[in-house]
mmCIF file of C-alpha atoms in Angstrom:
data_model
loop_
_atom_site.group_PDB
_atom_site.id
_atom_site.type_symbol
_atom_site.label_atom_id
_atom_site.label_comp_id
_atom_site.label_asym_id
_atom_site.label_seq_id
_atom_site.Cartn_x
_atom_site.Cartn_y
_atom_site.Cartn_z
ATOM 1 C CA MET X 1 14.454 5.545 -15.462
ATOM 2 C CA ARG X 2 14.239 2.838 -12.932
ATOM 3 C CA ILE X 3 15.140 3.719 -9.284
ATOM 4 C CA SER X 4 16.062 0.891 -6.962
ATOM 5 C CA GLY X 5 16.505 0.386 -3.239
ATOM 6 C CA TYR X 6 16.923 -2.263 -0.677
ATOM 7 C CA ILE X 7 16.104 -3.224 2.922
ATOM 8 C CA SER X 8 18.364 -5.769 4.416
ATOM 9 C CA GLY X 9 17.742 -6.169 7.784
ATOM 10 C CA VAL X 10 15.448 -0.277 9.975
ATOM 11 C CA ARG X 11 17.349 0.433 13.002
ATOM 12 C CA SER X 12 15.758 -1.019 16.097
ATOM 13 C CA TRP X 13 13.914 1.690 18.093
ATOM 14 C CA LEU X 14 15.564 2.815 21.251
ATOM 15 C CA VAL X 15 18.947 1.111 20.568
ATOM 16 C CA VAL X 16 20.689 4.549 20.693
ATOM 17 C CA LEU X 17 18.895 5.265 24.000
ATOM 18 C CA TRP X 18 20.769 2.425 25.694
ATOM 19 C CA VAL X 19 24.112 3.671 24.521
ATOM 20 C CA LEU X 20 23.336 7.138 25.885
ATOM 21 C CA LEU X 21 22.263 5.583 29.152
ATOM 22 C CA PHE X 22 25.440 3.649 29.460
ATOM 23 C CA PHE X 23 27.640 6.830 29.004
ATOM 24 C CA SER X 24 25.438 8.858 31.320
ATOM 25 C CA GLY X 25 25.870 6.577 34.317
ATOM 26 C CA VAL X 26 23.253 5.442 36.810
ATOM 27 C CA GLY X 27 20.696 7.965 37.774
ATOM 28 C CA CYS X 28 17.228 8.506 39.100
ATOM 29 C CA GLY X 29 13.974 7.425 37.432
ATOM 30 C CA GLY X 30 13.337 10.986 36.312
ATOM 31 C CA PHE X 31 16.664 11.065 34.397
ATOM 32 C CA ALA X 32 15.844 7.675 32.852
ATOM 33 C CA ALA X 33 12.277 8.849 31.857
ATOM 34 C CA ARG X 34 13.705 12.050 30.228
ATOM 35 C CA ARG X 35 16.088 9.994 28.053
ATOM 36 C CA ILE X 36 13.288 7.422 27.081
ATOM 37 C CA ALA X 37 11.174 10.400 26.023
ATOM 38 C CA GLN X 38 13.996 12.425 24.303
ATOM 39 C CA ALA X 39 13.428 12.867 20.572
ATOM 40 C CA PRO X 40 15.307 10.284 18.642
ATOM 41 C CA ASN X 41 16.559 12.653 16.023
ATOM 42 C CA THR X 42 18.444 14.535 18.726
ATOM 43 C CA TYR X 43 20.757 11.636 19.544
ATOM 44 C CA PRO X 44 24.350 11.962 18.110
ATOM 45 C CA LYS X 45 24.482 9.613 15.150
ATOM 46 C CA TRP X 46 28.065 8.526 16.057
ATOM 47 C CA LEU X 47 26.721 6.725 19.165
ATOM 48 C CA ALA X 48 24.428 4.475 17.025
ATOM 49 C CA PRO X 49 25.422 0.801 16.893
ATOM 50 C CA GLU X 50 25.224 -1.182 13.754
ATOM 51 C CA ALA X 51 21.557 -1.149 12.651
ATOM 52 C CA PRO X 52 19.958 -4.641 12.589
ATOM 53 C CA VAL X 53 17.884 -3.472 9.549
ATOM 54 C CA THR X 54 19.110 -1.024 6.951
ATOM 55 C CA ILE X 55 17.247 0.757 4.120
ATOM 56 C CA GLY X 56 18.767 2.413 1.130
ATOM 57 C CA PHE X 57 17.446 3.991 -2.123
ATOM 58 C CA SER X 58 18.217 6.696 -4.588
ATOM 59 C CA ALA X 59 17.110 10.188 -3.432
ATOM 60 C CA SER X 60 15.482 10.414 -6.913
ATOM 61 C CA LEU X 61 12.795 8.035 -5.609
ATOM 62 C CA LEU X 62 11.562 10.840 -3.205
ATOM 63 C CA THR X 63 11.035 13.159 -6.131
ATOM 64 C CA LEU X 64 7.883 11.127 -6.920
ATOM 65 C CA LEU X 65 6.397 12.338 -3.679
ATOM 66 C CA THR X 66 5.266 15.901 -2.763
ATOM 67 C CA ASN X 67 6.393 17.345 0.558
ATOM 68 C CA GLY X 68 4.541 19.556 3.100
ATOM 69 C CA THR X 69 4.674 20.684 6.677
ATOM 70 C CA VAL X 70 2.220 21.325 9.459
ATOM 71 C CA GLU X 71 2.869 23.568 12.461
ATOM 72 C CA ILE X 72 1.741 22.204 15.942
ATOM 73 C CA ASP X 73 1.492 24.976 18.548
ATOM 74 C CA SER X 74 1.683 23.047 21.768
ATOM 75 C CA PRO X 75 3.861 21.149 22.463
ATOM 76 C CA ARG X 76 5.516 23.041 19.552
ATOM 77 C CA ALA X 77 6.684 21.097 16.598
ATOM 78 C CA LYS X 78 6.823 21.208 12.745
ATOM 79 C CA LEU X 79 5.782 17.992 11.265
ATOM 80 C CA PHE X 80 7.141 17.004 7.863
ATOM 81 C CA TYR X 81 5.109 14.727 5.604
ATOM 82 C CA ARG X 82 5.244 13.313 2.021
ATOM 83 C CA VAL X 83 2.355 12.399 -0.267
ATOM 84 C CA LEU X 84 2.439 9.842 -3.013
ATOM 85 C CA ALA X 85 -0.360 10.148 -5.504
ATOM 86 C CA PRO X 86 -2.160 7.025 -6.845
ATOM 87 C CA GLY X 87 -0.609 5.883 -10.039
ATOM 88 C CA ASP X 88 1.246 3.192 -11.904
ATOM 89 C CA TYR X 89 4.889 3.482 -10.864
ATOM 90 C CA GLY X 90 6.100 0.105 -12.271
ATOM 91 C CA PHE X 91 6.905 -0.827 -8.635
ATOM 92 C CA ARG X 92 8.628 -4.286 -8.348
ATOM 93 C CA TRP X 93 10.177 -6.131 -5.518
ATOM 94 C CA THR X 94 11.742 -9.330 -4.486
ATOM 95 C CA ASN X 95 12.014 -10.915 -1.041
ATOM 96 C CA VAL X 96 14.823 -13.355 -0.159
ATOM 97 C CA LEU X 97 15.047 -15.002 3.228
ATOM 98 C CA ASP X 98 18.209 -16.560 4.359
ATOM 99 C CA GLU X 99 16.702 -19.161 6.748
ATOM 100 C CA ALA X 100 20.114 -20.251 7.925
ATOM 101 C CA ARG X 101 21.088 -16.757 9.098
ATOM 102 C CA GLY X 102 17.525 -15.580 9.819
ATOM 103 C CA GLU X 103 18.054 -12.597 7.470
ATOM 104 C CA LEU X 104 15.535 -11.023 5.128
ATOM 105 C CA THR X 105 16.534 -9.005 2.071
ATOM 106 C CA LEU X 106 13.934 -6.886 0.219
ATOM 107 C CA ARG X 107 14.954 -5.302 -3.119
ATOM 108 C CA PHE X 108 12.627 -2.920 -4.945
ATOM 109 C CA SER X 109 12.482 -0.532 -7.788
ATOM 110 C CA ALA X 110 10.095 2.087 -9.312
ATOM 111 C CA GLU X 111 9.821 4.212 -12.485
ATOM 112 C CA ALA X 112 10.817 7.782 -12.172
ATOM 113 C CA ALA X 113 8.293 8.447 -14.929
ATOM 114 C CA GLY X 114 5.508 6.997 -12.820
ATOM 115 C CA ALA X 115 4.228 10.357 -11.581
ATOM 116 C CA SER X 116 3.091 11.156 -15.141
ATOM 117 C CA ARG X 117 1.135 7.909 -15.411
ATOM 118 C CA ASN X 118 -1.637 9.120 -13.281
ATOM 119 C CA VAL X 119 -4.873 7.537 -12.315
ATOM 120 C CA SER X 120 -7.059 8.816 -15.071
ATOM 121 C CA ALA X 121 -4.384 7.900 -17.735
ATOM 122 C CA ALA X 122 -4.236 4.381 -16.378
ATOM 123 C CA GLY X 123 -7.843 3.684 -17.262
ATOM 124 C CA ASP X 124 -7.881 0.834 -14.720
ATOM 125 C CA ALA X 125 -10.889 0.229 -12.433
ATOM 126 C CA ARG X 126 -8.690 -0.306 -9.559
ATOM 127 C CA MET X 127 -7.000 3.049 -10.012
ATOM 128 C CA GLU X 128 -10.101 5.320 -9.549
ATOM 129 C CA GLY X 129 -8.825 6.861 -6.346
ATOM 130 C CA ARG X 130 -10.088 4.861 -3.340
ATOM 131 C CA GLY X 131 -9.118 7.393 -0.684
ATOM 132 C CA THR X 132 -6.197 8.151 1.540
ATOM 133 C CA ILE X 133 -3.915 5.804 3.602
ATOM 134 C CA PHE X 134 -1.600 7.073 6.286
ATOM 135 C CA VAL X 135 1.523 4.889 6.604
ATOM 136 C CA VAL X 136 3.062 5.342 10.109
ATOM 137 C CA HIS X 137 6.644 4.402 10.858
ATOM 138 C CA GLY X 138 8.111 2.973 14.073
ATOM 139 C CA TYR X 139 10.271 4.535 16.758
ATOM 140 C CA GLY X 140 13.679 5.785 15.688
ATOM 141 C CA VAL X 141 13.266 5.920 11.956
ATOM 142 C CA ASP X 142 11.167 8.181 9.714
ATOM 143 C CA GLY X 143 8.453 7.966 7.022
ATOM 144 C CA ALA X 144 10.894 6.852 4.363
ATOM 145 C CA ALA X 145 11.420 3.566 6.197
ATOM 146 C CA MET X 146 7.892 2.567 5.032
ATOM 147 C CA LEU X 147 8.435 3.791 1.424
ATOM 148 C CA PRO X 148 7.782 0.234 -0.158
ATOM 149 C CA TRP X 149 4.358 0.195 1.317
ATOM 150 C CA ALA X 150 3.654 3.605 0.004
ATOM 151 C CA PHE X 151 4.274 2.308 -3.667
ATOM 152 C CA VAL X 152 2.359 -0.934 -3.005
ATOM 153 C CA LEU X 153 -0.711 1.019 -1.895
ATOM 154 C CA ALA X 154 -0.487 3.876 -4.328
ATOM 155 C CA GLU X 155 -0.484 1.385 -7.104
ATOM 156 C CA GLN X 156 -3.805 0.125 -5.851
ATOM 157 C CA GLY X 157 -5.431 3.520 -6.199
ATOM 158 C CA TRP X 158 -4.862 5.042 -2.811
ATOM 159 C CA ARG X 159 -3.309 8.449 -2.052
ATOM 160 C CA VAL X 160 -0.581 7.537 0.532
ATOM 161 C CA VAL X 161 0.735 9.948 3.304
ATOM 162 C CA LEU X 162 4.080 9.325 4.982
ATOM 163 C CA VAL X 163 4.534 11.464 8.092
ATOM 164 C CA ASP X 164 7.717 11.887 10.018
ATOM 165 C CA LEU X 165 6.510 11.756 13.671
ATOM 166 C CA ARG X 166 7.533 14.551 15.941
ATOM 167 C CA GLY X 167 11.181 14.140 16.990
ATOM 168 C CA HIS X 168 11.924 11.854 13.955
ATOM 169 C CA GLY X 169 13.298 12.503 10.538
ATOM 170 C CA ASN X 170 12.679 15.980 9.245
ATOM 171 C CA SER X 171 10.131 16.797 11.955
ATOM 172 C CA THR X 172 10.953 18.854 14.952
ATOM 173 C CA GLY X 173 9.916 18.343 18.596
ATOM 174 C CA GLU X 174 11.778 17.780 21.859
ATOM 175 C CA ARG X 175 9.967 14.823 23.172
ATOM 176 C CA VAL X 176 8.146 11.621 22.237
ATOM 177 C CA TYR X 177 4.734 11.201 23.947
ATOM 178 C CA PHE X 178 4.093 7.537 23.103
ATOM 179 C CA GLY X 179 0.694 8.303 21.633
ATOM 180 C CA ALA X 180 -0.710 11.110 23.865
ATOM 181 C CA GLN X 181 0.448 13.844 21.469
ATOM 182 C CA GLU X 182 1.249 12.047 18.273
ATOM 183 C CA VAL X 183 -2.383 11.218 17.480
ATOM 184 C CA ILE X 184 -3.277 14.862 17.717
ATOM 185 C CA ASP X 185 -0.386 15.606 15.357
ATOM 186 C CA LEU X 186 -1.659 12.941 12.919
ATOM 187 C CA ARG X 187 -5.158 14.484 13.120
ATOM 188 C CA ALA X 188 -3.660 17.883 12.253
ATOM 189 C CA VAL X 189 -1.925 16.474 9.191
ATOM 190 C CA LEU X 190 -5.330 14.883 8.029
ATOM 191 C CA ASP X 191 -7.045 18.310 8.774
ATOM 192 C CA ARG X 192 -4.695 19.825 6.240
ATOM 193 C CA LEU X 193 -5.025 17.102 3.613
ATOM 194 C CA GLU X 194 -8.570 15.904 4.065
ATOM 195 C CA ARG X 195 -11.023 15.735 1.175
ATOM 196 C CA GLU X 196 -14.692 15.776 1.957
ATOM 197 C CA GLY X 197 -16.324 12.268 2.208
ATOM 198 C CA GLU X 198 -13.025 10.608 1.577
ATOM 199 C CA VAL X 199 -12.243 7.246 3.066
ATOM 200 C CA VAL X 200 -9.152 7.295 5.399
ATOM 201 C CA HIS X 201 -7.245 4.161 6.513
ATOM 202 C CA VAL X 202 -4.029 3.725 8.445
ATOM 203 C CA VAL X 203 -1.187 1.294 8.278
ATOM 204 C CA GLY X 204 1.405 1.343 11.064
ATOM 205 C CA HIS X 205 4.402 -0.578 12.330
ATOM 206 C CA SER X 206 5.483 -1.060 16.002
ATOM 207 C CA PHE X 207 5.034 2.402 17.690
ATOM 208 C CA GLY X 208 3.353 3.473 14.415
ATOM 209 C CA ALA X 209 0.833 0.583 14.806
ATOM 210 C CA VAL X 210 0.099 1.676 18.397
ATOM 211 C CA LEU X 211 -0.631 5.159 17.027
ATOM 212 C CA ALA X 212 -2.935 3.741 14.297
ATOM 213 C CA LEU X 213 -4.991 1.917 16.994
ATOM 214 C CA LYS X 214 -5.271 4.933 19.193
ATOM 215 C CA TRP X 215 -6.162 7.295 16.278
ATOM 216 C CA LYS X 216 -8.922 4.702 15.196
ATOM 217 C CA LEU X 217 -10.369 5.069 18.666
ATOM 218 C CA GLU X 218 -10.351 8.809 18.749
ATOM 219 C CA ASP X 219 -11.214 9.863 15.275
ATOM 220 C CA ALA X 220 -14.361 8.804 13.405
ATOM 221 C CA ARG X 221 -12.734 9.642 10.048
ATOM 222 C CA VAL X 222 -10.363 6.643 10.318
ATOM 223 C CA GLY X 223 -11.823 3.456 8.655
ATOM 224 C CA ARG X 224 -9.707 0.337 8.512
ATOM 225 C CA VAL X 225 -6.417 -0.168 10.255
ATOM 226 C CA VAL X 226 -3.490 -2.543 9.751
ATOM 227 C CA ALA X 227 -1.366 -2.754 12.851
ATOM 228 C CA MET X 228 1.981 -4.495 12.346
ATOM 229 C CA ALA X 229 3.719 -5.612 15.578
ATOM 230 C CA PRO X 230 2.048 -3.303 18.024
ATOM 231 C CA TYR X 231 3.059 -3.719 21.678
ATOM 232 C CA ALA X 232 0.457 -4.109 24.360
ATOM 233 C CA ASP X 233 2.693 -2.894 27.272
ATOM 234 C CA LEU X 234 5.306 -0.139 26.746
ATOM 235 C CA GLY X 235 7.384 -1.161 29.709
ATOM 236 C CA GLU X 236 7.521 -4.826 28.658
ATOM 237 C CA ALA X 237 8.435 -3.827 25.145
ATOM 238 C CA ILE X 238 11.310 -1.586 26.351
ATOM 239 C CA GLN X 239 12.575 -4.339 28.684
ATOM 240 C CA ASN X 240 12.354 -6.853 25.699
ATOM 241 C CA ILE X 241 14.661 -4.396 23.734
ATOM 242 C CA ARG X 242 17.029 -4.219 26.681
ATOM 243 C CA ARG X 243 17.169 -8.023 26.826
ATOM 244 C CA GLN X 244 17.861 -8.311 23.059
ATOM 245 C CA TYR X 245 20.284 -5.370 22.521
ATOM 246 C CA ALA X 246 21.712 -4.257 25.909
ATOM 247 C CA ARG X 247 21.514 -6.734 28.729
ATOM 248 C CA TRP X 248 24.125 -4.743 30.660
ATOM 249 C CA ILE X 249 21.520 -1.972 31.259
ATOM 250 C CA PRO X 250 19.981 -2.840 34.789
ATOM 251 C CA THR X 251 16.396 -3.899 34.643
ATOM 252 C CA TRP X 252 15.471 -1.720 37.550
ATOM 253 C CA PHE X 253 16.850 1.414 35.882
ATOM 254 C CA ILE X 254 14.552 1.046 32.831
ATOM 255 C CA ALA X 255 11.644 0.167 35.108
ATOM 256 C CA ALA X 256 12.233 3.351 37.087
ATOM 257 C CA GLY X 257 12.157 5.431 34.064
ATOM 258 C CA VAL X 258 9.019 3.762 32.603
ATOM 259 C CA GLN X 259 7.307 4.409 35.928
ATOM 260 C CA ARG X 260 8.127 8.117 35.787
ATOM 261 C CA LEU X 261 7.036 8.659 32.113
ATOM 262 C CA PRO X 262 3.338 9.508 32.843
ATOM 263 C CA GLU X 263 4.338 12.198 35.264
ATOM 264 C CA LEU X 264 6.958 13.632 32.830
ATOM 265 C CA LEU X 265 4.542 13.674 30.006
ATOM 266 C CA GLN X 266 1.582 14.715 32.086
ATOM 267 C CA VAL X 267 -0.654 11.894 31.054
ATOM 268 C CA GLU X 268 -2.584 9.175 32.727
ATOM 269 C CA GLU X 269 -0.631 5.910 33.272
ATOM 270 C CA CYS X 270 -3.086 3.949 31.138
ATOM 271 C CA GLU X 271 -2.134 6.218 28.152
ATOM 272 C CA MET X 272 1.288 4.414 27.861
ATOM 273 C CA ASP X 273 -0.157 0.881 27.317
ATOM 274 C CA PRO X 274 -2.468 -0.112 24.569
ATOM 275 C CA GLY X 275 -3.507 -3.158 26.492
ATOM 276 C CA CYS X 276 -5.073 -0.750 28.951
ATOM 277 C CA TRP X 277 -6.942 1.504 26.596
ATOM 278 C CA VAL X 278 -8.153 -0.827 23.821
ATOM 279 C CA ASP X 279 -10.925 -1.821 26.227
ATOM 280 C CA GLY X 280 -12.950 -3.845 23.728
ATOM 281 C CA ARG X 281 -13.706 -0.742 21.518
ATOM 282 C CA LEU X 282 -11.832 -1.470 18.344
ATOM 283 C CA GLU X 283 -13.048 -2.976 15.110
ATOM 284 C CA ASP X 284 -11.912 -3.257 11.462
ATOM 285 C CA VAL X 285 -8.320 -3.922 12.499
ATOM 286 C CA LEU X 286 -5.971 -6.423 10.806
ATOM 287 C CA PHE X 287 -3.214 -7.113 13.383
ATOM 288 C CA VAL X 288 0.094 -8.549 11.874
ATOM 289 C CA ALA X 289 2.495 -10.433 14.195
ATOM 290 C CA GLY X 290 5.876 -11.899 13.797
ATOM 291 C CA GLY X 291 6.337 -15.394 15.091
ATOM 292 C CA ALA X 292 10.050 -14.546 15.807
ATOM 293 C CA ASP X 293 9.322 -11.073 17.332
ATOM 294 C CA ARG X 294 11.055 -10.675 20.703
ATOM 295 C CA ILE X 295 9.977 -7.116 21.270
ATOM 296 C CA ALA X 296 6.269 -6.936 20.523
ATOM 297 C CA THR X 297 5.883 -10.613 21.064
ATOM 298 C CA LEU X 298 3.149 -12.806 19.511
ATOM 299 C CA ASN X 299 1.604 -13.041 23.024
ATOM 300 C CA GLN X 300 1.395 -9.217 23.294
ATOM 301 C CA VAL X 301 -0.306 -8.894 19.842
ATOM 302 C CA ARG X 302 -2.751 -11.563 20.769
ATOM 303 C CA GLU X 303 -3.446 -9.762 24.040
ATOM 304 C CA LEU X 304 -4.465 -6.691 21.851
ATOM 305 C CA VAL X 305 -6.526 -8.820 19.582
ATOM 306 C CA GLU X 306 -8.498 -10.532 22.425
ATOM 307 C CA GLY X 307 -8.994 -7.190 24.251
ATOM 308 C CA SER X 308 -10.002 -5.109 21.334
ATOM 309 C CA GLY X 309 -13.407 -6.687 20.549
ATOM 310 C CA GLY X 310 -15.043 -5.924 17.255
ATOM 311 C CA ASP X 311 -14.529 -7.519 13.877
ATOM 312 C CA ASN X 312 -10.747 -7.939 13.823
ATOM 313 C CA ARG X 313 -8.265 -10.487 12.583
ATOM 314 C CA ILE X 314 -4.637 -11.511 13.223
ATOM 315 C CA LEU X 315 -2.194 -12.598 10.475
ATOM 316 C CA ILE X 316 0.977 -14.255 11.706
ATOM 317 C CA GLN X 317 4.153 -14.140 9.728
ATOM 318 C CA ALA X 318 5.870 -17.049 11.440
ATOM 319 C CA LYS X 319 9.599 -16.246 10.627
ATOM 320 C CA ALA X 320 9.527 -12.368 10.923
ATOM 321 C CA ALA X 321 11.310 -10.567 13.677
ATOM 322 C CA HIS X 322 10.062 -7.190 15.066
ATOM 323 C CA GLU X 323 12.178 -5.088 12.719
ATOM 324 C CA THR X 324 11.534 -7.059 9.605
ATOM 325 C CA VAL X 325 7.719 -7.666 9.795
ATOM 326 C CA PRO X 326 6.751 -4.960 7.369
ATOM 327 C CA PHE X 327 9.123 -6.003 4.686
ATOM 328 C CA TYR X 328 7.644 -9.435 3.920
ATOM 329 C CA LEU X 329 5.866 -7.769 1.049
ATOM 330 C CA GLY X 330 5.284 -10.865 -0.900
ATOM 331 C CA GLU X 331 3.502 -12.576 1.998
ATOM 332 C CA LEU X 332 1.613 -9.527 3.392
ATOM 333 C CA SER X 333 0.656 -7.306 0.545
ATOM 334 C CA GLY X 334 -2.263 -9.307 -0.880
ATOM 335 C CA GLU X 335 -3.884 -9.733 2.501
ATOM 336 C CA VAL X 336 -3.348 -5.996 3.458
ATOM 337 C CA ILE X 337 -4.733 -4.791 0.131
ATOM 338 C CA GLU X 338 -7.715 -6.922 0.480
ATOM 339 C CA TRP X 339 -8.257 -5.990 4.059
ATOM 340 C CA LEU X 340 -8.103 -2.238 3.341
ATOM 341 C CA ALA X 341 -10.352 -2.559 0.311
ATOM 342 C CA GLY X 342 -12.940 -4.550 2.365
ATOM 343 C CA GLU X 343 -12.769 -7.408 -0.064
ATOM 344 C CA LEU X 344 -11.328 -10.026 2.235
ATOM 345 C CA ARG X 345 -13.990 -9.775 5.011
ATOM 346 C CA GLU X 346 -17.009 -9.288 2.679
ATOM 347 C CA ALA X 347 -15.948 -12.026 0.339
ATOM 348 C CA LYS X 348 -15.520 -14.565 3.178
ATOM 349 C CA ARG X 349 -18.919 -13.489 4.702
ATOM 350 C CA GLU X 350 -20.644 -13.915 1.336
ATOM 351 C CA ASN X 351 -19.327 -17.353 0.898
ATOM 352 C CA ASN X 352 -19.936 -18.242 4.476
ATOM 353 C CA PRO X 353 -22.637 -16.333 6.434
ATOM 354 C CA ASP X 354 -21.235 -17.817 9.737
ATOM 355 C CA PHE X 355 -17.747 -16.442 9.113
ATOM 356 C CA THR X 356 -15.972 -14.984 12.130
ATOM 357 C CA PRO X 357 -12.375 -13.636 12.187
ATOM 358 C CA LYS X 358 -9.895 -16.050 13.559
ATOM 359 C CA TYR X 359 -6.104 -16.455 13.945
ATOM 360 C CA SER X 360 -4.240 -17.438 10.890
ATOM 361 C CA ALA X 361 -0.645 -18.336 10.433
ATOM 362 C CA ASP X 362 1.805 -19.238 7.822
#
């Protein structure tokens, strides 16, 4: 049985927050900080505006994945995750871009019988089990938002893990820590699922991309990373969201909240901004930027690339907005697969010993 789904535009992160702030009235920086850090899955759904991106699929599709949970003691949370085993799921997709309206539609389908067509039965060299890839979603959505990438990568022989970050989806937790706690959470899930000597890669979008970079810095088990639309400065990214979706929110109100976040979350100020902590210590990262991204702008992504050091690369999807960057599967999947497999970099070095990573664009 074929199971289909679509993505036509995933809810922009923090949009609900602006509505809550509007109805709450003007307050101090501490109030704004508490609202910014509030778990997204605690917001009343009826307050949410129309989503700029929507994803839909049959619940039967999720039966192909196995579920699990991990308990985190402090700050307390129960993390929900799904695992997709490597296999041939007959995954198919089409991308259609309406240039006049600037809208992207991704339609996809998979075989419900795919779980039984396992790696060994496939008999394909590419399906010999390459390791594990964590695919990490952005703010305000959950692991299912990155489901198409789970199938793309599982069909290439990787075991794929989709985690609902704390305060998102089916996971609990009262606050978002913008990286300070979430990386500890992800490490705990890996501790549960780790196989000795296995290669572990991470693919993330937006907030998930920031977590992928931070996890790479803090955990030697993480190999290659694909960071799609990461922001360099949290405050700037939030102000960009305000400009795009809620210009009526005062600039100073958001700035006051961002300023109080480190105190509220009991972390160093530098923890909030990837541009501060990358510090020339990252390598083996493929950055993906949207040329039409008005939240984690191309300049922000380039700032991270230039500040990261190491053997990294940036791929620019010229027409992609922040919310739609991950869903240009046709344009991105080949490059991402090659990067994670190590084939892109090594092949170019073999053909050109003087090869160094550089910016590339559509």
